[in-house]
Amino acid sequence: MSKYKSFIPDSGDGNAYIKREFVLTKKGGNEKKNVTGEILSAESENINATKLESKHTKARGQNKRRPRPQKEKLEEKLCPSKITDEGTCTFGDKCKYLHDISDYMKIKPSDLGEDCFSYRKYGFCNYSYACRFAGDHVEYNPENGYSNVVDEDMKSKQYVPVKNVLSRDLQLSLRKRKVGFNRTETALKGISLEQEKRRKCAKDESNDIDNNDQKTGTLSSVNVTHDTEPDNSVSTESNSGCVLDSDVISLRPPEKKKIDFKNKLYLAPLTTCGNLPFRVTCKRLGADITCGEMAVATNLLQANISEWALMKRHPSEDIFGVQLCGAFPDTMARCAELLNKTCDIDFIDINLGCPIDLIYKKGAGSALMRRSKKLFDITTCMEAVLDIPLTCKLRTGIETGKNNAHSILPIIRDCNVALATVHGRSREARYTRVADWNYIDKCAQAADPMPVFGNGDVLSYHDYYSALDNTSVAGIMIARGALIKPWIFTEIKERRDWDISSSERLDLLKNFVNEGLVHWGSDTRGIATTRRFLLEWCSFLHRYIPVGLLEHAPQRINERPPYYFGRDDLETLMASPNCNDWVKISEMLLGKVPENFEFLPKHKANAYK
Ligand SMILES: Cc1cc2nc3c(=O)[nH]c(=O)nc-3n(C[C@H](O)[C@H](O)[C@H](O)COP(=O)(O)O)c2cc1C
C-alpha cells in the first residue's frame, strides 16, 4: 500500500483541487512517501491542520506559504462533553480541557453578537456555552449556575439534520474491515470472467481467421489484436461475437432510480469553495443539482473523517450527488457500494477530469481518459453495484489538440452511465484557453442517446442560452460563474441581468456565514473556519463587475476586471482584489479578526497584496 499524504491544487485561475490526506491503494506496492500533509478541504479544517512543504509538490499558482490559522490552547477550551451535555468526560484526569463551566465563562472571549442564528432558527445551538453568540441562549442563575436553553418544540418542528454523517459504528466497522462488499465481489468476478472470455474469443477468432486464411490462401486483417493496444488509445468494444458478462450486466432490469437531468441547472463540484454552506446559498438562488467536493474513494473506505464530511447533504439539496476519484475498479466499486448502502445520495459522479499531477500519476482523474479499458472496468463495476445513477465528468482530453472525449463517451454510455459532463478544456490547458463549445457539441452528438452536459466559461444568462441553443447538450454545469456571482442561477431562470446592489450581495454573504456557523460551528474554531471559507470565496467574488457599471454587458469570465469605483463604498470594497479588504468584509459579518490574523487565498492569481 502506498500512502500519499497530499492533495493538490489546480493551476492558474482555479487552484481547484485542494490538499487533503490522500491515499491510493495499489496492490503489491510497498512504497511509502509522505509528500505533503496540508489539509484544505472545507470540512477537514475542523479535524486537523498539518503543515507541509516539499519541493516535489510545488503546485502551480498556489500560495504555499500562506499563514495558517492559530490554534486555541486546550486549557482555555471547554471539554466537548460539557458542550454536548453528554455528561461525564471519559478521559478523566488526562483530559486537558476545562470542565467547570463557570471557570470557562470567566475566560471565554466576548460574544460577537446578540443573535445566535441557530438558536433563532432551530430553537437550539449545538455549541451551547462555547457559542460566540451564547448570550442569546445561555442563562445564569445564582442557584444553579449556567444553563443552555433549548426550545424543544421549535427544535422538533424546525430542525432537519444534515444527512450522510459517518456514524461511530460504521467508522469502526470500516476500520476493522468488517463491512461486506458482496455486490462488488460479484461485479469483479464478472469483469475477470469477461476478460477471460474476451481473451478466449480473440484466440478462437484468430484461429478461425488463420484456418480460413489457410483454406482461402488470403492474408488476415492485422487490426484485430486489442491486447497490444497502446495505453493511451481508446478501444471501442465490438458489438458482435460471443455474449459477454458486460452484455448481461447492461441488461439488468430498469429498477434503478432515474433522474431527469435535462435542462437542470447544475452547480459544479468545487473543491474547498463548493462546501455545504456555499451549495445552500446556490440552492436558494436557483441551482437545481448540487454535487459534493471531489472525494478520494480509498479515503472513504478507510473511514477518513474529513473525507466523509464531503458526503454531507443539506435538506435543501434535493438533487444531490457526490464525486469520487480513484484509479481501480475494486476500490471504486466498493466505495460506490458502501455509499449506496449507507448514504442518501441521488447519483455518484466519477471524476475523469482532475488534472493534478499526484492524482494523474496514480492513474486517477484525467488519467482515466487514456486508460479506456480500466475506465470500462471501473464504470461497469460501479454501475453494477449502484441503485442510483452513475455519472462522469471529463475534460476534452489530456493534451491540447489531441481531444479524445468523443471516443470515450460511447464507452461509458455503453456501461449505462446516466449523464456525462464535458469541461471544454484539456488537462494541459487548465484555464489558459477558452472552453471549446464546438467540441463539446461534437461530444454530445457522439454520446447520443446518453445526455451530455457542457461546462466552461458560463458567467451570464446570455452565455448559458447561447451554449444551450447552439449545441446538442442536455444542460449546463456552472463552476466559476457561480463563485463569482451565485445569483447567476436566478438570472438564468428569469432570463435577465440582475443589477444586484452591494447590500443585497452582503445579505448573500450573511446567509453563507449563518449556514457556516451552523455547519462548522459558532464557537471560536467554527468562526475561524467560516471566515476562512468566506475569504476563499471572496477571492472569486471580487471579480464581479456590477451590470450597471458595464459599458458592454455581459461581463466575460476570462476578462480581467478593470479597476473601478463602485456606486457606494461597499460596492467599491467588494471590487477590491486586495485580500486585506476581504478581511474587512469578513469583519462586518464575523467580528474582528484575532490579533496577527493574516489571510492569503490559495489562488495566487487573485492574491494582490
Ligand atoms: C475552486 C475550484 C474547485 C474545483 N473543484 C473541482 C472538483 O472537485 N471536481 C471537479 O470535477 N472539478 C472541479 N473544478 C472544475 C470545475 O468543476 C469546472 O469543470 C471548471 O471550473 C470549468 O468550469 P467554469 O468555466 O464554469 O469554471 C473546480 C474548479 C474550481 C475553480
XYZ file of C-alpha atoms and ligand atoms in Angstrom:
640
model
C 0.000 0.000 0.000
C 1.293 3.444 -0.740
C 0.199 6.371 1.282
C 0.415 9.845 -0.110
C -0.360 12.475 2.378
C -1.234 15.119 -0.034
C -3.681 16.758 -2.249
C -3.047 19.245 -4.798
C -4.392 22.317 -6.403
C -5.257 23.028 -9.970
C -3.321 25.783 -11.616
C -3.907 29.292 -12.730
C -7.310 30.692 -12.185
C -8.883 27.944 -10.173
C -6.447 26.288 -7.865
C -9.211 23.911 -7.943
C -8.278 20.842 -6.083
C -7.170 21.155 -2.593
C -4.828 19.192 -0.459
C -6.310 16.546 1.671
C -4.906 13.431 3.113
C -4.882 11.212 0.086
C -4.382 7.505 -0.025
C -4.307 5.462 -3.174
C -4.001 1.764 -2.637
C -2.096 -0.289 -5.104
C -1.645 -3.969 -4.653
C 1.887 -5.186 -4.362
C 3.392 -1.738 -3.819
C 5.288 -1.064 -0.642
C 6.479 2.457 -1.183
C 5.683 4.997 1.480
C 6.005 8.628 0.570
C 4.904 11.369 2.843
C 4.910 14.176 0.408
C 2.688 16.770 1.924
C 0.080 16.973 4.579
C -1.773 20.194 4.231
C -5.435 19.937 4.898
C -7.514 22.355 2.995
C -10.869 20.854 2.366
C -13.698 22.736 3.921
C -14.517 20.013 6.357
C -11.104 18.746 7.182
C -10.189 22.160 8.501
C -12.128 21.166 11.572
C -10.240 17.995 12.085
C -6.613 18.651 11.574
C -4.202 21.083 10.074
C -0.795 19.682 9.480
C 1.857 21.652 7.702
C 3.736 20.639 4.689
C 6.358 21.810 2.413
C 8.003 19.783 -0.268
C 9.699 20.788 -3.437
C 8.192 17.706 -5.091
C 4.695 19.030 -4.705
C 5.214 22.629 -5.590
C 1.940 23.220 -7.296
C 1.442 25.950 -9.807
C -0.313 29.095 -8.709
C -0.669 28.149 -5.108
C 0.152 30.234 -2.097
C 2.069 27.546 -0.282
C 3.437 29.751 2.458
C 0.255 31.432 3.397
C -0.403 31.766 7.129
C -2.217 29.008 8.969
C -4.981 29.620 11.486
C -3.797 29.985 15.068
C -4.786 27.179 17.359
C -6.578 27.759 20.634
C -4.975 26.471 23.821
C -6.700 23.315 25.077
C -6.644 24.516 28.663
C -8.735 27.530 27.635
C -11.369 25.458 25.859
C -14.416 23.792 27.325
C -14.428 19.982 27.245
C -16.667 18.725 24.400
C -18.535 16.566 26.929
C -19.734 19.767 28.610
C -20.711 21.372 25.335
C -22.821 18.483 24.153
C -24.350 17.862 27.587
C -23.221 14.258 27.343
C -22.289 14.412 30.992
C -19.067 12.948 32.241
C -15.791 13.142 30.414
C -14.424 9.691 29.643
C -10.816 10.890 29.713
C -10.923 11.672 33.437
C -7.762 13.287 34.824
C -5.996 13.023 31.499
C -8.383 15.451 29.800
C -6.689 18.791 29.190
C -9.858 20.786 28.587
C -11.706 22.880 31.115
C -14.623 21.162 32.881
C -16.024 23.874 35.102
C -18.495 25.951 33.110
C -18.182 28.960 35.440
C -14.382 28.932 35.101
C -14.762 28.724 31.345
C -17.264 31.585 31.182
C -14.800 33.810 33.041
C -12.072 33.427 30.416
C -14.207 32.897 27.341
C -13.699 35.568 24.656
C -16.570 38.029 24.485
C -19.628 37.395 22.330
C -19.550 38.587 18.722
C -23.225 39.420 18.522
C -26.577 39.160 20.237
C -28.444 36.811 17.901
C -27.411 33.204 17.584
C -28.619 32.137 14.127
C -29.013 28.501 15.082
C -30.950 29.257 18.252
C -33.230 31.738 16.495
C -33.944 29.401 13.581
C -33.989 25.991 15.216
C -34.573 26.688 18.898
C -31.199 25.326 19.999
C -27.484 25.802 19.476
C -25.177 22.789 19.386
C -22.270 24.887 20.646
C -24.102 25.907 23.825
C -21.682 27.651 26.253
C -18.875 27.799 23.687
C -21.045 29.676 21.154
C -19.781 33.197 20.495
C -23.380 34.386 20.465
C -24.190 32.446 23.638
C -25.802 35.462 25.355
C -28.848 34.577 23.270
C -29.350 31.115 24.805
C -27.176 30.705 27.904
C -28.784 31.815 31.154
C -27.258 32.414 34.558
C -28.982 31.692 37.805
C -27.109 32.193 41.127
C -28.562 28.936 42.469
C -27.976 26.593 39.535
C -25.224 28.412 37.674
C -25.192 28.469 33.882
C -27.688 26.622 31.729
C -28.127 26.344 27.973
C -31.705 26.930 26.832
C -33.254 24.614 24.248
C -36.713 25.202 22.793
C -37.649 21.548 22.259
C -40.897 22.362 20.484
C -39.214 24.607 17.933
C -36.352 22.145 17.554
C -38.659 19.275 16.673
C -40.613 21.419 14.211
C -37.822 23.331 12.502
C -34.673 21.290 12.587
C -33.842 18.767 9.883
C -30.335 17.412 10.390
C -27.835 17.126 7.553
C -27.583 13.646 6.073
C -24.725 11.237 5.434
C -22.864 11.796 8.682
C -20.383 8.979 9.344
C -21.642 7.043 12.359
C -19.274 5.711 15.002
C -20.406 2.150 14.237
C -19.706 2.424 10.537
C -16.374 4.087 11.220
C -15.332 1.175 13.456
C -16.624 -1.461 11.035
C -14.717 0.121 8.169
C -11.535 0.416 10.195
C -11.803 -3.208 11.322
C -12.651 -4.233 7.744
C -15.930 -5.733 8.831
C -18.030 -4.286 6.039
C -19.075 -6.771 3.339
C -18.988 -5.890 -0.339
C -20.968 -8.724 -1.919
C -22.163 -6.840 -4.970
C -18.649 -5.642 -5.701
C -17.226 -9.141 -5.425
C -19.820 -10.381 -7.940
C -19.161 -7.469 -10.290
C -15.399 -8.003 -10.079
C -15.824 -11.708 -10.826
C -17.969 -10.594 -13.779
C -15.227 -8.469 -15.288
C -12.497 -11.051 -14.732
C -14.692 -13.744 -16.319
C -15.358 -11.373 -19.121
C -11.682 -10.647 -19.619
C -11.045 -14.391 -19.766
C -13.853 -14.886 -22.281
C -12.651 -11.976 -24.338
C -9.160 -13.432 -24.446
C -10.644 -16.805 -25.436
C -12.860 -15.182 -28.092
C -9.900 -13.305 -29.528
C -7.908 -16.540 -29.589
C -10.760 -18.513 -31.245
C -11.368 -15.742 -33.753
C -7.717 -15.582 -34.695
C -7.658 -19.393 -35.030
C -10.742 -19.228 -37.268
C -9.193 -16.491 -39.339
C -5.938 -18.429 -39.590
C -7.878 -21.522 -40.636
C -9.883 -19.564 -43.197
C -6.742 -17.904 -44.426
C -5.134 -21.265 -44.790
C -8.213 -22.501 -46.619
C -8.594 -19.449 -48.863
C -4.930 -18.638 -49.046
C -5.503 -14.926 -48.196
C -3.782 -12.750 -45.557
C -5.820 -11.979 -42.443
C -6.569 -8.428 -41.453
C -3.994 -7.091 -38.968
C -6.101 -4.901 -36.737
C -7.788 -7.495 -34.534
C -5.480 -7.568 -31.526
C -6.881 -5.347 -28.776
C -4.333 -6.688 -26.312
C -1.482 -4.817 -27.924
C -3.369 -1.546 -27.960
C -1.193 1.242 -26.523
C -2.329 2.571 -23.182
C -3.313 5.976 -24.478
C -5.581 4.740 -27.218
C -9.299 4.302 -26.877
C -10.725 0.913 -27.670
C -14.253 0.525 -28.934
C -15.774 -2.771 -27.967
C -17.032 -4.996 -30.725
C -20.813 -5.413 -30.965
C -20.627 -8.858 -32.464
C -19.055 -12.087 -31.233
C -19.763 -14.058 -28.094
C -22.099 -12.791 -25.353
C -20.021 -11.260 -22.560
C -20.869 -10.597 -18.943
C -20.995 -6.886 -19.669
C -23.864 -7.582 -22.051
C -25.701 -9.361 -19.266
C -24.893 -6.650 -16.739
C -26.138 -3.984 -19.108
C -29.442 -5.853 -19.395
C -30.229 -5.520 -15.715
C -33.898 -4.665 -15.218
C -34.692 -0.960 -15.060
C -35.214 -0.971 -11.280
C -32.584 1.718 -10.862
C -33.651 5.111 -9.720
C -33.723 7.580 -12.625
C -33.087 11.315 -12.685
C -34.298 13.624 -15.406
C -31.217 15.834 -15.731
C -32.358 17.668 -18.841
C -32.083 21.448 -18.663
C -31.481 21.452 -14.923
C -29.022 23.982 -13.549
C -26.049 22.059 -12.272
C -23.661 23.616 -9.731
C -20.247 22.041 -10.429
C -18.286 20.109 -7.842
C -15.851 22.659 -6.416
C -13.161 21.560 -4.012
C -12.927 23.916 -0.988
C -15.331 26.506 -2.366
C -18.230 24.131 -3.069
C -18.727 23.435 0.630
C -22.174 22.856 2.096
C -22.931 26.488 3.083
C -21.998 27.635 -0.430
C -24.188 24.994 -2.026
C -27.088 26.051 0.195
C -26.563 29.642 -0.975
C -26.708 28.498 -4.618
C -29.774 26.357 -3.974
C -31.605 29.401 -2.619
C -30.648 31.282 -5.765
C -31.958 28.647 -8.170
C -29.403 25.850 -8.641
C -31.178 22.546 -9.293
C -28.415 19.980 -8.981
C -25.607 20.119 -6.450
C -22.569 17.899 -6.074
C -20.147 17.488 -3.187
C -16.456 18.276 -3.460
C -14.310 15.550 -5.021
C -13.662 12.725 -2.545
C -10.958 10.074 -2.804
C -12.535 6.599 -2.786
C -9.791 4.907 -0.762
C -10.029 7.565 1.946
C -13.750 6.933 2.289
C -13.158 3.193 2.545
C -10.689 3.857 5.350
C -13.312 5.870 7.235
C -11.322 9.085 6.942
C -13.479 11.606 8.801
C -12.558 14.612 6.716
C -13.346 12.727 3.503
C -16.681 11.578 4.902
C -17.540 15.157 5.749
C -17.678 15.760 1.983
C -20.658 13.412 1.776
C -22.869 15.651 3.942
C -26.112 16.707 2.364
C -28.243 19.670 3.409
C -32.035 19.146 3.470
C -32.435 21.792 0.742
C -30.263 19.801 -1.690
C -32.998 17.911 -3.485
C -30.867 16.513 -6.315
C -27.536 15.789 -4.712
C -24.575 13.760 -5.920
C -21.091 13.035 -4.679
C -17.974 12.895 -6.789
C -15.456 10.085 -6.438
C -11.895 9.881 -7.598
C -9.937 6.651 -7.873
C -7.898 4.511 -10.214
C -9.049 0.941 -9.635
C -12.304 -0.948 -10.271
C -12.201 -2.720 -6.875
C -11.845 0.372 -4.688
C -14.182 2.494 -6.781
C -16.876 -0.205 -6.805
C -16.507 -0.928 -3.077
C -16.824 2.746 -2.336
C -19.886 3.035 -4.567
C -21.483 0.024 -2.880
C -20.730 1.468 0.543
C -22.252 4.856 -0.288
C -25.214 3.191 -1.981
C -25.864 1.257 1.217
C -25.167 3.870 3.866
C -25.867 7.307 2.396
C -28.751 9.256 0.988
C -27.351 10.321 -2.379
C -29.097 10.741 -5.731
C -26.153 9.985 -8.002
C -22.446 9.262 -7.948
C -20.106 11.068 -10.313
C -16.702 9.726 -11.370
C -14.007 12.351 -11.672
C -12.285 11.856 -15.025
C -11.016 15.410 -15.222
C -8.784 16.132 -12.225
C -5.546 17.482 -13.729
C -3.367 17.397 -10.613
C -0.107 15.515 -11.029
C -0.347 13.333 -7.957
C -3.778 12.096 -8.937
C -2.892 11.852 -12.591
C 0.316 9.908 -11.970
C -1.614 7.374 -9.957
C -3.909 6.775 -12.898
C -6.958 8.572 -11.493
C -8.790 11.771 -12.523
C -7.998 12.806 -16.087
C -5.512 9.900 -16.436
C -8.516 7.602 -16.857
C -9.138 9.356 -20.168
C -6.153 7.492 -21.553
C -6.895 4.177 -19.840
C -10.053 3.175 -21.611
C -10.057 -0.468 -20.504
C -9.595 0.493 -16.874
C -12.310 3.091 -17.267
C -14.603 0.479 -18.790
C -13.982 -1.862 -15.833
C -14.497 0.912 -13.286
C -17.774 2.118 -14.788
C -19.050 -1.442 -15.369
C -18.395 -2.461 -11.759
C -19.681 0.756 -10.230
C -22.799 0.623 -12.344
C -23.425 -2.951 -11.278
C -23.357 -2.148 -7.558
C -25.466 1.025 -7.635
C -29.217 1.539 -7.354
C -28.738 5.205 -8.232
C -27.453 6.707 -11.495
C -23.747 6.836 -12.248
C -22.397 9.937 -13.991
C -18.956 11.023 -15.238
C -17.217 14.377 -15.543
C -14.419 14.611 -18.062
C -12.253 17.039 -19.979
C -11.803 17.306 -23.736
C -8.641 15.228 -23.453
C -5.220 15.162 -21.879
C -3.239 17.243 -24.333
C -4.390 20.261 -26.252
C -5.012 19.384 -29.893
C -5.476 15.693 -29.054
C -9.076 15.627 -27.900
C -10.412 12.160 -27.184
C -13.523 12.733 -25.061
C -15.713 11.971 -28.101
C -14.317 8.435 -28.295
C -14.549 7.788 -24.565
C -18.173 8.846 -24.291
C -19.570 5.880 -26.292
C -17.675 3.508 -23.978
C -19.176 4.937 -20.823
C -22.571 5.256 -22.497
C -22.466 1.512 -23.188
C -21.787 0.950 -19.488
C -25.157 2.607 -18.752
C -23.717 5.847 -17.409
C -26.693 8.175 -16.977
C -25.017 11.512 -17.714
C -21.615 12.832 -18.736
C -20.369 16.370 -18.271
C -17.665 17.631 -20.595
C -15.495 20.516 -19.398
C -14.371 22.098 -22.670
C -10.649 22.262 -21.920
C -7.839 19.726 -21.889
C -5.803 18.762 -18.853
C -2.865 20.597 -20.363
C -4.834 23.792 -20.990
C -6.098 24.134 -17.414
C -7.708 27.598 -17.534
C -5.403 29.186 -20.091
C -7.786 28.845 -23.035
C -11.464 29.467 -23.571
C -13.719 26.430 -23.350
C -14.237 24.726 -26.716
C -18.013 24.603 -27.108
C -17.782 23.299 -30.696
C -16.015 20.247 -29.391
C -18.494 19.911 -26.509
C -21.202 19.796 -29.184
C -19.325 17.067 -31.033
C -19.125 15.112 -27.772
C -22.852 15.497 -27.144
C -23.550 14.036 -30.577
C -21.076 11.193 -30.137
C -22.659 10.209 -26.833
C -26.254 10.133 -28.047
C -28.629 8.951 -26.545
C -26.725 9.474 -23.259
C -27.305 13.090 -22.173
C -24.227 15.301 -22.063
C -23.875 18.493 -20.038
C -21.479 21.190 -21.225
C -19.207 23.064 -18.853
C -16.931 26.053 -19.288
C -16.889 29.842 -19.043
C -20.594 30.451 -18.395
C -20.974 33.731 -16.475
C -24.315 35.111 -17.635
C -27.689 34.003 -18.872
C -26.518 35.104 -22.352
C -23.630 32.606 -22.190
C -25.988 29.964 -20.863
C -28.680 30.177 -23.523
C -26.175 30.645 -26.330
C -24.475 27.384 -25.296
C -27.784 25.603 -24.859
C -29.281 26.832 -28.133
C -26.227 26.290 -30.333
C -25.180 22.830 -29.210
C -26.814 19.459 -28.568
C -26.079 19.454 -24.838
C -28.817 18.424 -22.432
C -27.834 21.045 -19.893
C -25.056 23.195 -18.478
C -22.834 22.890 -15.437
C -21.592 26.105 -13.863
C -18.440 26.424 -11.757
C -16.602 29.761 -11.500
C -19.687 31.589 -12.736
C -21.413 30.526 -9.518
C -18.441 31.518 -7.378
C -18.200 34.971 -8.961
C -21.967 35.612 -8.957
C -24.076 32.887 -7.328
C -27.218 34.750 -8.425
C -26.393 33.566 -11.966
C -28.920 30.771 -11.341
C -31.676 33.337 -10.764
C -30.584 35.298 -13.825
C -30.792 32.193 -15.988
C -34.188 31.190 -14.672
C -35.573 34.708 -15.058
C -33.657 35.500 -18.264
C -32.372 38.820 -17.008
C -29.207 40.594 -15.936
C -29.659 41.296 -12.249
C -28.078 44.589 -11.274
C -27.687 43.411 -7.734
C -26.886 46.047 -5.114
C -23.963 45.825 -2.726
C -26.314 45.435 0.248
C -28.085 42.533 -1.470
C -24.683 40.954 -2.035
C -23.805 41.473 1.603
C -27.057 39.702 2.539
C -25.930 36.696 0.489
C -22.660 36.655 2.396
C -24.599 36.920 5.646
C -26.656 33.861 4.672
C -23.490 31.959 3.850
C -21.973 32.927 7.197
C -25.104 31.872 9.084
C -25.116 28.490 7.375
C -21.392 28.266 8.038
C -21.883 28.872 11.763
C -24.404 26.052 11.909
C -22.234 23.774 9.798
C -18.701 24.485 11.082
C -19.723 25.787 14.464
C -20.371 29.062 16.242
C -17.539 28.572 18.733
C -14.149 30.239 18.182
C -12.887 27.485 15.906
C -16.096 27.344 13.864
C -15.934 31.100 13.387
C -12.338 30.863 12.169
C -13.312 28.126 9.705
C -16.347 30.035 8.465
C -14.202 33.133 7.987
C -11.552 31.144 6.161
C -14.031 29.765 3.622
C -15.753 33.105 3.274
C -12.372 34.620 2.401
C -11.597 31.855 -0.099
C -14.926 32.593 -1.740
C -14.118 36.339 -1.760
C -11.120 35.530 -3.970
C -13.694 34.807 -6.698
C -16.463 37.197 -5.651
C -14.469 40.367 -6.164
C -14.233 39.584 -9.889
C -17.871 40.506 -10.404
C -18.451 43.820 -12.178
C -21.890 45.316 -11.454
C -24.139 45.271 -14.520
C -24.986 48.950 -14.000
C -21.317 49.867 -14.434
C -20.603 47.793 -17.505
C -20.170 49.518 -20.824
C -20.714 46.292 -22.698
C -22.884 43.690 -21.000
C -22.454 40.877 -20.349
C -19.226 40.508 -18.412
C -16.981 37.767 -19.832
C -15.402 35.279 -17.458
C -11.912 35.442 -18.915
C -11.628 39.223 -18.843
C -9.571 40.613 -16.014
C -11.762 43.144 -14.242
C -10.581 46.757 -14.621
C -10.123 48.913 -11.542
C -13.281 50.849 -10.932
C -15.174 52.713 -8.212
C -18.480 51.242 -7.156
C -21.689 53.182 -6.742
C -21.221 53.141 -2.975
C -18.374 52.405 -0.568
C -19.435 48.807 -0.034
C -19.506 48.122 -3.791
C -16.007 49.571 -4.100
C -14.812 47.457 -1.186
C -16.339 44.339 -2.747
C -14.500 45.005 -6.009
C -11.137 45.115 -4.309
C -8.616 42.449 -5.307
C -6.725 43.109 -2.070
C -7.221 40.322 0.429
C -6.986 42.767 3.344
C -10.222 44.279 2.046
C -11.861 40.852 2.032
C -10.830 40.551 5.675
C -12.667 43.848 6.296
C -15.787 42.378 4.697
C -15.461 39.309 6.910
C -15.247 41.568 9.966
C -18.590 43.117 9.063
C -20.120 39.648 9.457
C -17.973 37.773 11.949
C -16.469 40.441 14.133
C -12.853 41.476 14.442
C -10.179 39.044 13.411
C -7.772 37.871 16.121
C -4.505 39.773 16.524
C -1.860 38.953 13.907
C -4.506 37.447 11.650
C -3.354 37.109 8.079
C -5.022 35.625 5.064
C -3.780 34.724 1.628
C -6.070 32.832 -0.714
C -4.938 29.630 -2.306
C -5.059 31.148 -5.747
C -2.023 33.270 -6.348
C -3.571 34.794 -9.428
C -6.085 36.569 -7.267
C -3.906 37.487 -4.358
C -2.896 41.084 -4.731
C -1.416 42.385 -1.535
C -12.178 26.266 -6.954
C -12.454 25.160 -7.934
C -12.594 23.850 -7.466
C -12.873 22.793 -8.359
N -13.044 21.531 -7.875
C -13.425 20.530 -8.723
C -13.744 19.231 -8.225
O -13.667 18.947 -7.024
N -14.139 18.285 -9.128
C -14.247 18.555 -10.469
O -14.623 17.678 -11.247
N -13.950 19.780 -10.957
C -13.563 20.757 -10.114
N -13.312 22.015 -10.612
C -13.507 22.271 -12.048
C -14.917 22.815 -12.273
O -15.901 21.926 -11.817
C -15.186 23.134 -13.745
O -15.078 21.963 -14.501
C -14.221 24.170 -14.320
O -14.001 25.228 -13.405
C -14.734 24.752 -15.631
O -15.972 25.380 -15.475
P -16.139 27.005 -15.399
O -15.501 27.560 -16.620
O -17.629 27.202 -15.324
O -15.405 27.431 -14.168
C -13.003 23.059 -9.749
C -12.870 24.380 -10.210
C -12.603 25.424 -9.329
C -12.474 26.827 -9.851
